[in-house]
Amino acid sequence: MLVIGDEILSGRTREGNGHHLAGVLTEIGIRLIEVRVVPDVADEIVAAVQTLSAKADHVFTSGGIGPTHDDITAECVAAAFDTPISVRDDAREILARHYAETGRELNEARLRMARIPDGAELILNPVSAAPGFKIGNVHVMAGVPSVFQAMVQQIRPGLKGGAKVLSWSLRCEIGEGDLAGPLGEVQGMFPEVSMGSYPFVTSSSIGSVLVLRHADRGLLQDAAQALRNILAPMGGVASEVLPEDA
Amino acid sequence: MLVIGDEILSGRTREGNGHHLAGVLTEIGIRLIEVRVVPDVADEIVAAVQTLSAKADHVFTSGGIGPTHDDITAECVAAAFDTPISVRDDAREILARHYAETGRELNEARLRMARIPDGAELILNPVSAAPGFKIGNVHVMAGVPSVFQAMVQQIRPGLKGGAKVLSWSLRCEIGEGDLAGPLGEVQGMFPEVSMGSYPFVTSSSIGSVLVLRHADRGLLQDAAQALRNILAPMGGVASEVLPEDA
């Protein structure tokens, strides 16, 4: 995923689209392998689109597709694919209809939002009309969270995931430092299961949440049982969150 | 900045350290030029550390310095600098004192947190003792937000910033599409001032917040006045947030 915008890097805006996309992709069974946040600088955007497009099956961008001069994502993505960009009739019609309905003028600035690289498919925007687009393996979407989420909803049926990765959480009141040895042992028994541990501190206790991740529920069950056994002498597992049925 | 952790990319944890760091760096007058989030995969971490260390004056990492097997940041950073890493006496002493005080055992897993690359300086951790470190231009810090923030506080006096960038916000009830033309004009008059526009929608109005950023307060003042003038016929600026005195 590529997030574009000075406002994130200056600390003015708290990035949340990455978190939303991560959750959706995990549900679909697509592994998010990297998130990059870059400024509104053409060279940086072009380079990042090219790098990520070569590295990943899909790239999702967020931000920089509005009407103002600092919105340069569309032309940068076109440049990254070495493709011309211009106002396209289908996109112009969507905007014309929207602004006619809302009684505003489709001026030159707004028309910038109808510029679509040649050969791209539109991603519809049910919130505020101005569309995103998909070119190659890059999905170009808005930065405004409600619009980003609506666009993700639009493209979701077209994304083919692998088996959904299931997540099994075990919470125990054992510090990470005491847990690390046993957890490493169980990881050795189940090398294919991703195991992470996340410490917590409450007013009355310290502990860790262990998260096991794999697409195979049976394998997770076996790994969870191995953890329960090995942690039993140390106080055991206090609670568990089982994966929802896929 | 480099954020390390599967839990961010899976959507389990919402990343917030980037936002914290962005705010602090902006206050100091250091421009954050990129944030990358990578998984707990050694090759990815090593490559990202090398790339970002070459690209930026400072690199700040978050995550992966705990005691468990999935905490591999320290050895990856050592590998990125082609430097040996081992348990260091000063770090071991800090941990020994902390665990003695809290009545826990400094076992082999916890001792992993005393492994520091040769030649690195420690970054103290007043929250939970286990230190971060600085090697070359890379500051290696914890992922737990309270610890990350405490470590940023530790290194802050050593970071030399440029002139603090001031931010002047003008809120107006004018849609971005109507605003884009005039804003572009004023940007042309003040090319050195960074100008961004951020749309908002409330139940009763739509509008935009214009944010002008530059270190020179006088220049910002002039740019703000130019915007007020040009927007006056369209309804004008409703409210402003002036920069705090640097």
Short mmCIF file of C-alpha atoms in Angstrom, two decimals:
data_model
loop_
_atom_site.label_atom_id
_atom_site.label_comp_id
_atom_site.label_asym_id
_atom_site.label_seq_id
_atom_site.Cartn_x
_atom_site.Cartn_y
_atom_site.Cartn_z
CA MET A 1 0.00 0.00 0.00
CA LEU A 2 1.13 3.52 -0.80
CA VAL A 3 -0.18 6.47 1.22
CA ILE A 4 0.42 9.85 -0.38
CA GLY A 5 0.29 13.11 1.55
CA ASP A 6 2.32 15.75 3.35
CA GLU A 7 -0.42 16.00 5.96
CA ILE A 8 0.42 12.52 7.26
CA LEU A 9 4.16 13.15 7.42
CA SER A 10 3.76 16.51 9.16
CA GLY A 11 1.65 14.91 11.88
CA ARG A 12 -1.42 16.99 10.98
CA THR A 13 -3.48 13.95 10.01
CA ARG A 14 -3.40 10.52 11.62
CA GLU A 15 -3.21 7.82 8.96
CA GLY A 16 -6.00 5.26 9.27
CA ASN A 17 -6.60 3.95 5.76
CA GLY A 18 -3.73 1.49 6.11
CA HIS A 19 -5.36 -0.05 9.14
CA HIS A 20 -8.70 -0.34 7.33
CA LEU A 21 -7.14 -1.91 4.26
CA ALA A 22 -5.06 -4.31 6.37
CA GLY A 23 -8.22 -5.64 8.00
CA VAL A 24 -10.05 -6.08 4.70
CA LEU A 25 -7.11 -7.80 3.01
CA THR A 26 -6.68 -10.17 5.94
CA GLU A 27 -10.36 -11.09 5.66
CA ILE A 28 -9.97 -11.79 1.96
CA GLY A 29 -6.79 -13.80 2.48
CA ILE A 30 -4.36 -11.34 0.88
CA ARG A 31 -1.18 -10.60 2.81
CA LEU A 32 -0.28 -6.92 3.06
CA ILE A 33 3.52 -6.92 2.72
CA GLU A 34 4.37 -3.24 3.01
CA VAL A 35 2.93 0.19 3.67
CA ARG A 36 4.77 3.31 2.53
CA VAL A 37 3.88 6.90 3.26
CA VAL A 38 5.43 9.43 0.89
CA PRO A 39 5.04 13.21 0.51
CA ASP A 40 3.26 15.12 -2.30
CA VAL A 41 6.44 15.06 -4.39
CA ALA A 42 6.17 13.72 -7.92
CA ASP A 43 9.50 11.87 -8.09
CA GLU A 44 8.84 10.14 -4.80
CA ILE A 45 5.35 9.04 -5.83
CA VAL A 46 6.45 7.78 -9.25
CA ALA A 47 9.39 5.82 -7.78
CA ALA A 48 7.25 4.29 -5.04
CA VAL A 49 4.50 3.24 -7.48
CA GLN A 50 7.05 1.56 -9.73
CA THR A 51 8.84 -0.21 -6.89
CA LEU A 52 5.70 -1.44 -5.18
CA SER A 53 3.99 -2.39 -8.44
CA ALA A 54 6.95 -4.63 -9.29
CA LYS A 55 7.14 -6.09 -5.78
CA ALA A 56 3.51 -6.90 -5.00
CA ASP A 57 0.57 -8.56 -6.78
CA HIS A 58 -1.60 -5.55 -6.02
CA VAL A 59 -0.85 -1.98 -5.01
CA PHE A 60 -3.42 0.26 -3.30
CA THR A 61 -2.87 3.99 -3.08
CA SER A 62 -4.60 6.49 -0.82
CA GLY A 63 -4.64 10.27 -1.23
CA GLY A 64 -3.88 13.02 -3.69
CA ILE A 65 -6.76 12.68 -6.16
CA GLY A 66 -8.73 15.84 -5.34
CA PRO A 67 -9.07 19.05 -7.39
CA THR A 68 -6.30 21.19 -5.90
CA HIS A 69 -2.77 21.80 -7.16
CA ASP A 70 -1.26 19.53 -4.48
CA ASP A 71 -3.28 16.56 -5.78
CA ILE A 72 -0.80 14.97 -8.17
CA THR A 73 -1.34 11.26 -7.68
CA ALA A 74 -3.17 10.57 -10.96
CA GLU A 75 -0.49 12.09 -13.19
CA CYS A 76 2.27 10.44 -11.14
CA VAL A 77 0.68 7.01 -11.55
CA ALA A 78 0.28 7.66 -15.28
CA ALA A 79 3.96 8.64 -15.42
CA ALA A 80 4.94 5.51 -13.50
CA PHE A 81 3.22 3.45 -16.23
CA ASP A 82 4.52 5.76 -18.98
CA THR A 83 0.91 6.31 -20.12
CA PRO A 84 -0.82 9.52 -21.26
CA ILE A 85 -3.50 11.02 -19.00
CA SER A 86 -6.39 13.24 -19.98
CA VAL A 87 -9.98 14.09 -19.07
CA ARG A 88 -12.02 11.04 -19.99
CA ASP A 89 -15.65 11.16 -21.10
CA ASP A 90 -16.99 8.54 -18.71
CA ALA A 91 -15.37 10.24 -15.72
CA ARG A 92 -16.47 13.68 -16.90
CA GLU A 93 -20.06 12.47 -17.20
CA ILE A 94 -20.04 11.13 -13.64
CA LEU A 95 -18.81 14.50 -12.36
CA ALA A 96 -21.19 16.50 -14.56
CA ARG A 97 -24.17 14.55 -13.24
CA HIS A 98 -23.01 14.90 -9.62
CA TYR A 99 -22.41 18.64 -9.78
CA ALA A 100 -25.66 19.23 -11.67
CA GLU A 101 -27.52 17.38 -8.91
CA THR A 102 -25.77 19.29 -6.14
CA GLY A 103 -26.05 22.64 -7.89
CA ARG A 104 -22.35 23.30 -8.11
CA GLU A 105 -20.25 24.18 -11.10
CA LEU A 106 -18.06 21.62 -12.89
CA ASN A 107 -15.20 24.07 -13.19
CA GLU A 108 -11.68 23.51 -14.45
CA ALA A 109 -10.37 22.47 -11.05
CA ARG A 110 -13.11 19.87 -10.56
CA LEU A 111 -12.57 18.63 -14.08
CA ARG A 112 -9.04 17.69 -13.03
CA MET A 113 -10.71 14.84 -11.14
CA ALA A 114 -11.88 13.38 -14.46
CA ARG A 115 -8.31 12.94 -15.69
CA ILE A 116 -7.73 9.21 -16.00
CA PRO A 117 -4.67 7.47 -17.48
CA ASP A 118 -5.31 5.74 -20.81
CA GLY A 119 -6.41 2.15 -20.39
CA ALA A 120 -7.40 2.50 -16.72
CA GLU A 121 -10.70 1.23 -15.33
CA LEU A 122 -12.72 3.55 -13.08
CA ILE A 123 -13.30 2.79 -9.42
CA LEU A 124 -16.66 4.31 -8.56
CA ASN A 125 -17.11 6.66 -5.64
CA PRO A 126 -20.62 6.51 -4.17
CA VAL A 127 -19.74 9.13 -1.55
CA SER A 128 -18.58 12.14 -3.55
CA ALA A 129 -18.58 11.00 -7.19
CA ALA A 130 -14.98 11.74 -8.23
CA PRO A 131 -13.74 8.30 -9.25
CA GLY A 132 -10.54 6.43 -8.54
CA PHE A 133 -9.07 4.09 -11.11
CA LYS A 134 -7.14 0.90 -11.61
CA ILE A 135 -4.22 0.71 -14.00
CA GLY A 136 -2.04 -2.39 -14.19
CA ASN A 137 -1.99 -3.78 -10.68
CA VAL A 138 -2.37 -0.36 -9.03
CA HIS A 139 -5.66 0.74 -7.46
CA VAL A 140 -5.74 4.51 -7.04
CA MET A 141 -8.13 5.65 -4.32
CA ALA A 142 -9.01 8.73 -2.29
CA GLY A 143 -7.48 9.75 1.02
CA VAL A 144 -10.67 10.89 2.75
CA PRO A 145 -11.43 7.83 4.91
CA SER A 146 -15.14 7.52 4.06
CA VAL A 147 -14.34 7.66 0.33
CA PHE A 148 -11.36 5.33 0.64
CA GLN A 149 -13.49 2.77 2.45
CA ALA A 150 -16.27 3.02 -0.13
CA MET A 151 -13.75 2.49 -2.93
CA VAL A 152 -12.23 -0.52 -1.17
CA GLN A 153 -15.77 -1.88 -0.97
CA GLN A 154 -16.08 -1.38 -4.75
CA ILE A 155 -12.90 -3.26 -5.64
CA ARG A 156 -13.21 -5.97 -3.02
CA PRO A 157 -15.26 -8.42 -5.13
CA GLY A 158 -12.56 -8.33 -7.81
CA LEU A 159 -9.70 -9.20 -5.45
CA LYS A 160 -8.91 -12.89 -5.31
CA GLY A 161 -7.37 -13.95 -2.05
CA GLY A 162 -5.78 -17.15 -0.95
CA ALA A 163 -7.16 -19.15 1.95
CA LYS A 164 -8.22 -16.73 4.65
CA VAL A 165 -5.62 -16.54 7.38
CA LEU A 166 -7.17 -17.38 10.72
CA SER A 167 -5.98 -15.84 13.93
CA TRP A 168 -6.09 -17.59 17.33
CA SER A 169 -5.29 -15.43 20.38
CA LEU A 170 -4.30 -16.72 23.80
CA ARG A 171 -4.09 -14.28 26.68
CA CYS A 172 -2.01 -15.18 29.69
CA GLU A 173 -0.74 -13.34 32.74
CA ILE A 174 2.87 -14.24 32.02
CA GLY A 175 5.43 -11.63 31.08
CA GLU A 176 6.97 -11.83 27.63
CA GLY A 177 10.37 -12.55 29.11
CA ASP A 178 9.13 -15.70 30.89
CA LEU A 179 7.09 -16.69 27.90
CA ALA A 180 9.76 -16.32 25.25
CA GLY A 181 11.46 -19.67 25.92
CA PRO A 182 8.31 -21.83 25.84
CA LEU A 183 6.92 -19.87 22.89
CA GLY A 184 10.14 -20.45 20.96
CA GLU A 185 9.84 -24.18 21.66
CA VAL A 186 6.29 -24.34 20.34
CA GLN A 187 7.31 -22.24 17.33
CA GLY A 188 9.96 -24.91 16.66
CA MET A 189 7.26 -27.62 16.75
CA PHE A 190 5.00 -25.62 14.35
CA PRO A 191 7.36 -23.65 12.14
CA GLU A 192 4.64 -22.93 9.56
CA VAL A 193 2.37 -21.17 12.08
CA SER A 194 3.12 -17.46 12.50
CA MET A 195 3.43 -16.77 16.25
CA GLY A 196 3.63 -13.30 17.71
CA SER A 197 3.54 -12.14 21.30
CA TYR A 198 2.24 -8.75 22.41
CA PRO A 199 2.81 -7.57 25.98
CA PHE A 200 0.14 -5.80 28.00
CA VAL A 201 0.12 -4.01 31.32
CA THR A 202 -3.03 -3.40 33.35
CA SER A 203 -3.32 -1.84 36.79
CA SER A 204 -3.35 -5.29 38.39
CA SER A 205 -1.25 -7.50 36.14
CA ILE A 206 1.22 -7.82 33.35
CA GLY A 207 0.96 -10.40 30.64
CA SER A 208 1.06 -11.25 26.97
CA VAL A 209 -1.30 -12.01 24.19
CA LEU A 210 -0.02 -14.75 21.91
CA VAL A 211 -1.35 -14.67 18.39
CA LEU A 212 -1.14 -17.75 16.17
CA ARG A 213 -1.89 -17.24 12.48
CA HIS A 214 -2.38 -19.78 9.71
CA ALA A 215 -5.09 -20.70 7.21
CA ASP A 216 -5.48 -24.24 8.61
CA ARG A 217 -7.76 -24.32 11.62
CA GLY A 218 -6.68 -27.82 12.66
CA LEU A 219 -3.03 -26.83 12.72
CA LEU A 220 -3.83 -23.75 14.81
CA GLN A 221 -5.79 -25.95 17.21
CA ASP A 222 -2.79 -28.25 17.65
CA ALA A 223 -0.42 -25.31 18.16
CA ALA A 224 -2.81 -23.72 20.68
CA GLN A 225 -2.99 -27.02 22.59
CA ALA A 226 0.82 -27.27 22.65
CA LEU A 227 0.96 -23.74 24.08
CA ARG A 228 -1.67 -24.51 26.72
CA ASN A 229 0.33 -27.58 27.79
CA ILE A 230 3.66 -25.82 27.99
CA LEU A 231 2.22 -22.79 29.81
CA ALA A 232 0.16 -24.79 32.32
CA PRO A 233 2.97 -24.96 34.94
CA MET A 234 3.41 -21.17 34.69
CA GLY A 235 -0.21 -20.26 35.37
CA GLY A 236 -1.69 -21.25 32.07
CA VAL A 237 -3.82 -19.45 29.54
CA ALA A 238 -6.44 -17.09 30.99
CA SER A 239 -8.65 -16.63 27.95
CA GLU A 240 -8.70 -17.30 24.24
CA VAL A 241 -10.22 -15.74 21.16
CA LEU A 242 -10.81 -18.41 18.56
CA PRO A 243 -10.86 -17.60 14.88
CA GLU A 244 -14.25 -16.93 13.38
CA ASP A 245 -15.33 -19.50 10.85
CA ALA A 246 -13.90 -18.53 7.51
CA MET B 1 10.81 6.10 9.84
CA LEU B 2 10.65 2.33 9.73
CA VAL B 3 7.86 0.47 11.54
CA ILE B 4 8.50 -3.24 11.98
CA GLY B 5 5.77 -5.75 12.75
CA ASP B 6 3.38 -8.29 11.27
CA GLU B 7 0.71 -7.10 13.70
CA ILE B 8 0.43 -3.77 11.87
CA LEU B 9 0.23 -5.33 8.40
CA SER B 10 -2.38 -7.91 9.46
CA GLY B 11 -4.63 -5.17 10.82
CA ARG B 12 -4.41 -6.49 14.38
CA THR B 13 -2.73 -3.35 15.69
CA ARG B 14 -3.33 0.20 14.56
CA GLU B 15 -0.05 2.00 14.00
CA GLY B 16 0.25 5.20 16.00
CA ASN B 17 3.97 5.71 16.61
CA GLY B 18 4.40 7.30 13.18
CA HIS B 19 1.85 9.95 14.05
CA HIS B 20 3.56 10.64 17.37
CA LEU B 21 7.00 10.90 15.80
CA ALA B 22 5.69 13.12 12.97
CA GLY B 23 4.37 15.61 15.51
CA VAL B 24 7.61 15.68 17.50
CA LEU B 25 9.80 16.06 14.40
CA THR B 26 7.63 18.89 13.10
CA GLU B 27 8.06 20.68 16.44
CA ILE B 28 11.82 20.26 16.26
CA GLY B 29 11.96 21.41 12.64
CA ILE B 30 12.90 18.07 11.09
CA ARG B 31 10.94 17.01 8.01
CA LEU B 32 9.71 13.40 8.03
CA ILE B 33 10.18 12.27 4.43
CA GLU B 34 8.91 8.70 4.50
CA VAL B 35 7.31 6.07 6.70
CA ARG B 36 7.62 2.40 5.82
CA VAL B 37 5.91 -0.51 7.52
CA VAL B 38 7.56 -3.90 6.93
CA PRO B 39 6.88 -7.39 8.30
CA ASP B 40 9.00 -9.39 10.78
CA VAL B 41 11.13 -10.74 7.93
CA ALA B 42 14.89 -10.32 8.22
CA ASP B 43 15.66 -9.56 4.56
CA GLU B 44 12.94 -6.92 4.41
CA ILE B 45 14.12 -5.21 7.58
CA VAL B 46 17.78 -5.21 6.56
CA ALA B 47 16.99 -3.83 3.10
CA ALA B 48 14.70 -1.11 4.48
CA VAL B 49 17.25 -0.02 7.10
CA GLN B 50 19.96 0.26 4.46
CA THR B 51 17.74 2.15 1.99
CA LEU B 52 16.35 4.60 4.52
CA SER B 53 19.69 5.10 6.27
CA ALA B 54 21.21 6.16 2.94
CA LYS B 55 18.23 8.36 2.03
CA ALA B 56 17.60 10.31 5.24
CA ASP B 57 19.66 12.19 7.82
CA HIS B 58 18.05 10.17 10.60
CA VAL B 59 16.12 6.91 10.68
CA PHE B 60 13.80 5.97 13.53
CA THR B 61 12.59 2.41 13.94
CA SER B 62 9.69 1.14 16.01
CA GLY B 63 9.06 -2.45 17.03
CA GLY B 64 10.71 -5.84 17.27
CA ILE B 65 13.09 -5.36 20.20
CA GLY B 66 11.37 -7.55 22.80
CA PRO B 67 12.47 -10.92 24.18
CA THR B 68 10.56 -13.31 21.92
CA HIS B 69 11.72 -15.17 18.82
CA ASP B 70 9.80 -12.81 16.50
CA ASP B 71 11.77 -9.82 17.81
CA ILE B 72 14.58 -9.64 15.26
CA THR B 73 15.09 -5.91 14.79
CA ALA B 74 18.38 -5.61 16.71
CA GLU B 75 20.18 -8.31 14.72
CA CYS B 76 18.75 -7.01 11.46
CA VAL B 77 20.02 -3.50 12.15
CA ALA B 78 23.43 -4.95 13.08
CA ALA B 79 23.40 -6.90 9.80
CA ALA B 80 22.43 -3.76 7.88
CA PHE B 81 25.57 -2.09 9.27
CA ASP B 82 27.63 -5.28 8.90
CA THR B 83 28.46 -5.08 12.62
CA PRO B 84 28.63 -7.89 15.21
CA ILE B 85 25.98 -7.98 17.94
CA SER B 86 26.23 -9.48 21.39
CA VAL B 87 25.02 -9.07 24.98
CA ARG B 88 26.67 -5.92 26.26
CA ASP B 89 27.60 -5.34 29.89
CA ASP B 90 25.97 -1.91 30.27
CA ALA B 91 22.67 -3.17 28.85
CA ARG B 92 22.84 -6.38 30.89
CA GLU B 93 23.35 -4.34 34.06
CA ILE B 94 20.30 -2.20 33.35
CA LEU B 95 18.18 -5.32 32.89
CA ALA B 96 19.69 -7.10 35.92
CA ARG B 97 18.86 -4.14 38.16
CA HIS B 98 15.33 -3.84 36.76
CA TYR B 99 14.47 -7.51 37.16
CA ALA B 100 16.05 -7.66 40.61
CA GLU B 101 13.83 -4.72 41.65
CA THR B 102 10.69 -6.27 40.18
CA GLY B 103 11.50 -9.77 41.50
CA ARG B 104 11.62 -11.43 38.12
CA GLU B 105 14.32 -13.59 36.62
CA LEU B 106 16.79 -12.25 34.05
CA ASN B 107 16.50 -15.40 31.98
CA GLU B 108 17.97 -16.17 28.59
CA ALA B 109 15.02 -14.68 26.70
CA ARG B 110 15.16 -11.38 28.61
CA LEU B 111 18.92 -11.31 28.14
CA ARG B 112 18.26 -11.12 24.37
CA MET B 113 17.15 -7.54 25.06
CA ALA B 114 20.73 -6.72 26.16
CA ARG B 115 22.14 -7.60 22.73
CA ILE B 116 23.46 -4.39 21.24
CA PRO B 117 25.45 -3.97 18.01
CA ASP B 118 29.11 -3.05 18.52
CA GLY B 119 29.64 0.68 18.64
CA ALA B 120 25.98 1.57 19.31
CA GLU B 121 24.87 4.01 22.01
CA LEU B 122 22.04 2.96 24.32
CA ILE B 123 18.68 4.75 24.31
CA LEU B 124 17.36 4.49 27.85
CA ASN B 125 13.88 3.17 28.56
CA PRO B 126 12.39 4.64 31.74
CA VAL B 127 9.19 2.61 31.30
CA SER B 128 10.34 -1.00 31.17
CA ALA B 129 14.16 -0.83 31.26
CA ALA B 130 15.07 -2.78 28.09
CA PRO B 131 17.03 -0.20 26.12
CA GLY B 132 16.95 0.83 22.49
CA PHE B 133 20.09 1.96 20.75
CA LYS B 134 21.50 4.27 18.13
CA ILE B 135 23.94 3.06 15.50
CA GLY B 136 25.05 5.28 12.64
CA ASN B 137 22.04 7.46 11.89
CA VAL B 138 19.52 4.79 12.97
CA HIS B 139 17.60 5.08 16.24
CA VAL B 140 16.17 1.70 17.23
CA MET B 141 13.16 1.99 19.53
CA ALA B 142 10.36 -0.12 20.96
CA GLY B 143 6.94 -0.65 19.39
CA VAL B 144 4.87 -0.40 22.59
CA PRO B 145 3.61 3.21 22.33
CA SER B 146 4.38 4.28 25.91
CA VAL B 147 7.95 2.99 25.56
CA PHE B 148 8.37 4.42 22.07
CA GLN B 149 7.27 7.83 23.29
CA ALA B 150 9.59 7.70 26.28
CA MET B 151 12.50 6.79 24.01
CA VAL B 152 11.68 9.63 21.61
CA GLN B 153 11.75 11.91 24.65
CA GLN B 154 15.26 10.56 25.46
CA ILE B 155 16.71 11.23 22.01
CA ARG B 156 14.92 14.50 21.37
CA PRO B 157 17.55 16.80 22.93
CA GLY B 158 20.18 15.27 20.62
CA LEU B 159 18.24 15.92 17.42
CA LYS B 160 19.14 19.14 15.71
CA GLY B 161 16.35 20.56 13.63
CA GLY B 162 16.20 23.40 11.19
CA ALA B 163 13.91 26.33 11.75
CA LYS B 164 10.62 25.08 13.11
CA VAL B 165 8.02 24.86 10.39
CA LEU B 166 4.97 26.93 11.33
CA SER B 167 1.50 26.02 10.23
CA TRP B 168 -1.29 28.52 9.53
CA SER B 169 -4.78 27.08 8.97
CA LEU B 170 -7.68 28.89 7.33
CA ARG B 171 -11.10 27.32 7.45
CA CYS B 172 -13.68 28.35 4.90
CA GLU B 173 -17.07 27.10 3.82
CA ILE B 174 -16.03 26.76 0.21
CA GLY B 175 -15.76 23.38 -1.49
CA GLU B 176 -12.32 22.28 -2.66
CA GLY B 177 -13.43 22.40 -6.28
CA ASP B 178 -14.32 26.11 -6.06
CA LEU B 179 -11.25 26.82 -4.05
CA ALA B 180 -8.72 25.07 -6.24
CA GLY B 181 -8.35 27.87 -8.78
CA PRO B 182 -7.80 30.74 -6.30
CA LEU B 183 -5.56 28.54 -4.15
CA GLY B 184 -3.43 27.70 -7.18
CA GLU B 185 -3.07 31.41 -7.91
CA VAL B 186 -1.90 32.20 -4.40
CA GLN B 187 0.45 29.21 -4.53
CA GLY B 188 1.92 30.77 -7.68
CA MET B 189 2.49 34.04 -5.77
CA PHE B 190 4.15 32.22 -2.86
CA PRO B 191 5.84 29.17 -4.40
CA GLU B 192 8.03 28.56 -1.34
CA VAL B 193 5.05 28.20 1.04
CA SER B 194 3.64 24.66 1.21
CA MET B 195 -0.14 24.90 0.69
CA GLY B 196 -2.49 21.98 1.23
CA SER B 197 -6.27 21.86 1.24
CA TYR B 198 -8.31 19.36 3.22
CA PRO B 199 -12.04 19.04 2.60
CA PHE B 200 -14.56 18.63 5.39
CA VAL B 201 -18.27 17.84 5.52
CA THR B 202 -20.46 18.66 8.51
CA SER B 203 -24.21 18.19 8.82
CA SER B 204 -24.79 21.81 7.82
CA SER B 205 -21.95 22.70 5.46
CA ILE B 206 -19.09 21.59 3.30
CA GLY B 207 -15.80 23.35 3.16
CA SER B 208 -12.05 23.15 3.23
CA VAL B 209 -9.24 23.80 5.61
CA LEU B 210 -6.26 25.41 3.92
CA VAL B 211 -2.94 24.80 5.59
CA LEU B 212 0.04 27.01 4.85
CA ARG B 213 3.41 25.82 6.10
CA HIS B 214 6.75 27.61 6.23
CA ALA B 215 9.34 28.56 8.85
CA ASP B 216 8.95 32.30 8.19
CA ARG B 217 6.00 33.77 10.06
CA GLY B 218 6.00 37.00 8.01
CA LEU B 219 5.81 35.08 4.76
CA LEU B 220 2.93 33.02 6.10
CA GLN B 221 1.15 36.17 7.17
CA ASP B 222 1.45 37.60 3.65
CA ALA B 223 0.23 34.37 2.06
CA ALA B 224 -2.71 34.20 4.48
CA GLN B 225 -3.63 37.80 3.61
CA ALA B 226 -3.50 37.00 -0.11
CA LEU B 227 -5.84 34.07 0.49
CA ARG B 228 -8.25 36.18 2.54
CA ASN B 229 -8.37 38.74 -0.26
CA ILE B 230 -8.92 36.25 -3.04
CA LEU B 231 -11.55 34.30 -1.09
CA ALA B 232 -13.48 37.37 0.12
CA PRO B 233 -15.87 37.44 -2.89
CA MET B 234 -16.66 33.73 -2.35
CA GLY B 235 -17.68 34.05 1.30
CA GLY B 236 -14.25 34.49 2.82
CA VAL B 237 -12.40 32.76 5.57
CA ALA B 238 -14.54 31.68 8.53
CA SER B 239 -11.82 31.07 11.10
CA GLU B 240 -8.08 30.73 11.38
CA VAL B 241 -5.61 28.91 13.55
CA LEU B 242 -2.39 30.87 13.74
CA PRO B 243 0.93 29.20 14.37
CA GLU B 244 2.07 29.12 17.97
CA ASP B 245 5.14 31.16 18.62
CA ALA B 246 8.15 29.00 17.88
#
